[in-house]
PDB file of C-alpha atoms in Angstrom:
ATOM      1  CA  MET A  59     -26.512   9.680  -6.710  1.00  0.00           C
ATOM      2  CA  TYR A  60     -23.279  10.225  -8.725  1.00  0.00           C
ATOM      3  CA  CYS A  61     -22.997   9.934 -12.539  1.00  0.00           C
ATOM      4  CA  ALA A  62     -20.492   7.269 -13.757  1.00  0.00           C
ATOM      5  CA  GLY A  63     -18.342   9.811 -15.249  1.00  0.00           C
ATOM      6  CA  PHE A  64     -17.917  11.559 -11.887  1.00  0.00           C
ATOM      7  CA  MET A  65     -17.042   8.396 -10.182  1.00  0.00           C
ATOM      8  CA  ASN A  66     -14.710   7.392 -12.752  1.00  0.00           C
ATOM      9  CA  LYS A  67     -12.828  10.714 -12.466  1.00  0.00           C
ATOM     10  CA  TYR A  68     -12.883  10.523  -8.691  1.00  0.00           C
ATOM     11  CA  GLN A  69     -11.499   7.004  -8.668  1.00  0.00           C
ATOM     12  CA  THR A  70      -8.759   7.941 -10.974  1.00  0.00           C
ATOM     13  CA  ASN A  71      -7.874  11.021  -8.842  1.00  0.00           C
ATOM     14  CA  PHE A  72      -7.982   8.804  -5.711  1.00  0.00           C
ATOM     15  CA  ASN A  73      -5.812   6.277  -7.499  1.00  0.00           C
ATOM     16  CA  LYS A  74      -3.149   8.766  -8.591  1.00  0.00           C
ATOM     17  CA  SER A  75      -3.210  10.507  -5.130  1.00  0.00           C
ATOM     18  CA  LEU A  76      -2.715   6.819  -3.608  1.00  0.00           C
ATOM     19  CA  LEU A  77       0.153   6.286  -6.084  1.00  0.00           C
ATOM     20  CA  TYR A  78       1.797   9.581  -5.207  1.00  0.00           C
ATOM     21  CA  LYS A  79       1.576   8.627  -1.417  1.00  0.00           C
ATOM     22  CA  SER A  80       3.227   5.047  -2.112  1.00  0.00           C
ATOM     23  CA  THR A  81       5.948   6.439  -4.051  1.00  0.00           C
ATOM     24  CA  HIS A  82       6.965   9.847  -2.492  1.00  0.00           C
ATOM     25  CA  ARG A  83       7.922   8.536   1.164  1.00  0.00           C
ATOM     26  CA  GLY A  84      11.407   9.496   2.073  1.00  0.00           C
ATOM     27  CA  MET A  85      12.939   6.134   1.899  1.00  0.00           C
ATOM     28  CA  ARG A  86      13.687   4.752  -1.505  1.00  0.00           C
ATOM     29  CA  GLU A  87      13.424   1.267  -0.478  1.00  0.00           C
ATOM     30  CA  LEU A  88       9.762   1.828   0.749  1.00  0.00           C
ATOM     31  CA  GLU A  89       8.920   3.852  -2.603  1.00  0.00           C
ATOM     32  CA  ILE A  90       9.725   1.017  -4.630  1.00  0.00           C
ATOM     33  CA  ILE A  91       7.911  -1.615  -2.265  1.00  0.00           C
ATOM     34  CA  LEU A  92       4.907   0.720  -1.957  1.00  0.00           C
ATOM     35  CA  GLY A  93       4.653   1.801  -5.379  1.00  0.00           C
ATOM     36  CA  ASN A  94       4.606  -1.581  -6.805  1.00  0.00           C
ATOM     37  CA  PHE A  95       1.876  -2.933  -4.296  1.00  0.00           C
ATOM     38  CA  ALA A  96      -0.141   0.159  -5.227  1.00  0.00           C
ATOM     39  CA  VAL A  97       0.015  -0.616  -8.844  1.00  0.00           C
ATOM     40  CA  HIS A  98      -0.047  -4.404  -8.766  1.00  0.00           C
ATOM     41  CA  VAL A  99      -2.100  -5.272  -5.960  1.00  0.00           C
ATOM     42  CA  TRP A 100      -4.070  -2.583  -4.526  1.00  0.00           C
ATOM     43  CA  PRO A 101      -6.626  -2.601  -7.492  1.00  0.00           C
ATOM     44  CA  ALA A 102      -7.415  -6.247  -6.832  1.00  0.00           C
ATOM     45  CA  LEU A 103      -7.821  -5.925  -3.018  1.00  0.00           C
ATOM     46  CA  SER A 104     -11.287  -5.880  -1.320  1.00  0.00           C
ATOM     47  CA  VAL A 105     -12.531  -2.355  -0.638  1.00  0.00           C
ATOM     48  CA  ASP A 106     -12.072  -2.997   3.037  1.00  0.00           C
ATOM     49  CA  LYS A 107      -8.591  -3.786   2.309  1.00  0.00           C
ATOM     50  CA  GLN A 108      -8.037  -0.856   0.124  1.00  0.00           C
ATOM     51  CA  GLU A 109      -9.253   1.377   2.821  1.00  0.00           C
ATOM     52  CA  LEU A 110      -6.840  -0.307   5.196  1.00  0.00           C
ATOM     53  CA  TYR A 111      -3.876   0.221   2.763  1.00  0.00           C
ATOM     54  CA  THR A 112      -4.960   4.000   2.576  1.00  0.00           C
ATOM     55  CA  ASP A 113      -4.711   4.193   6.271  1.00  0.00           C
ATOM     56  CA  PHE A 114      -1.673   2.415   6.563  1.00  0.00           C
ATOM     57  CA  LEU A 115       0.121   4.961   4.332  1.00  0.00           C
ATOM     58  CA  ALA A 116      -0.131   7.304   7.329  1.00  0.00           C
ATOM     59  CA  CYS A 117       2.160   5.307   9.316  1.00  0.00           C
ATOM     60  CA  GLU A 118       5.682   6.594   9.745  1.00  0.00           C
ATOM     61  CA  ASP A 119       8.331   5.141   7.131  1.00  0.00           C
ATOM     62  CA  ARG A 120      10.509   3.867  10.058  1.00  0.00           C
ATOM     63  CA  ASP A 121       7.798   1.611  11.502  1.00  0.00           C
ATOM     64  CA  ILE A 122       6.618   0.407   7.916  1.00  0.00           C
ATOM     65  CA  TRP A 123      10.069  -0.484   7.038  1.00  0.00           C
ATOM     66  CA  GLN A 124      10.544  -2.354  10.140  1.00  0.00           C
ATOM     67  CA  TRP A 125       7.096  -4.347   9.512  1.00  0.00           C
ATOM     68  CA  VAL A 126       7.733  -5.120   6.124  1.00  0.00           C
ATOM     69  CA  THR A 127      11.335  -6.342   6.881  1.00  0.00           C
ATOM     70  CA  ARG A 128      10.171  -8.241   9.916  1.00  0.00           C
ATOM     71  CA  GLN A 129      12.468  -6.290  12.153  1.00  0.00           C
ATOM     72  CA  THR A 130       9.576  -5.840  14.771  1.00  0.00           C
ATOM     73  CA  ALA A 131       6.044  -7.311  14.865  1.00  0.00           C
ATOM     74  CA  CYS A 132       3.342  -4.827  13.389  1.00  0.00           C
ATOM     75  CA  PRO A 133       0.313  -4.125  15.212  1.00  0.00           C
ATOM     76  CA  PRO A 134      -2.616  -6.359  14.838  1.00  0.00           C
ATOM     77  CA  GLN A 135      -4.659  -4.221  12.448  1.00  0.00           C
ATOM     78  CA  TRP A 136      -1.949  -4.220  10.006  1.00  0.00           C
ATOM     79  CA  GLU A 137      -1.009  -8.094  10.096  1.00  0.00           C
ATOM     80  CA  ASN A 138      -3.192  -9.098   7.278  1.00  0.00           C
ATOM     81  CA  LEU A 139      -2.090  -6.168   4.934  1.00  0.00           C
ATOM     82  CA  ILE A 140       1.847  -7.098   5.833  1.00  0.00           C
ATOM     83  CA  SER A 141       1.141 -10.577   5.101  1.00  0.00           C
ATOM     84  CA  ILE A 142      -0.304  -9.743   1.740  1.00  0.00           C
ATOM     85  CA  MET A 143       2.750  -7.427   1.067  1.00  0.00           C
ATOM     86  CA  HIS A 144       5.149 -10.286   1.884  1.00  0.00           C
ATOM     87  CA  ASN A 145       3.262 -12.692  -0.380  1.00  0.00           C
ATOM     88  CA  PHE A 146       3.652 -10.058  -3.131  1.00  0.00           C
ATOM     89  CA  LEU A 147       7.381  -9.395  -2.400  1.00  0.00           C
ATOM     90  CA  PHE A 148       7.935 -13.309  -2.440  1.00  0.00           C
ATOM     91  CA  GLN A 149       6.441 -13.762  -5.909  1.00  0.00           C
ATOM     92  CA  ILE A 150       8.407 -10.908  -7.493  1.00  0.00           C
ATOM     93  CA  LYS A 151      11.642 -12.350  -5.845  1.00  0.00           C
ATOM     94  CA  GLN A 152      10.614 -15.662  -7.553  1.00  0.00           C
ATOM     95  CA  LYS A 153      10.468 -14.199 -10.825  1.00  0.00           C
TER      96      LYS A 153
END
């Protein structure tokens, strides 16, 4: 069993790593979208969806961009996550 201090440190390091992977992509537009998603939405997601987002970050930028902008249909495993992203982006647009 891990002590609470260790888990907090681990979670903080993990969150920093996740934020880094979200904001250092190679495509500025994706860095903005994914970085804001990681900061504002990811903490409120269920553990399963958090893990899904972590796996999602391994996808190619070109593919993510096409899915987020609805240029192409996304694979079924990402549909729910992309839907959450679209809702988040719609909320930002409304502000």
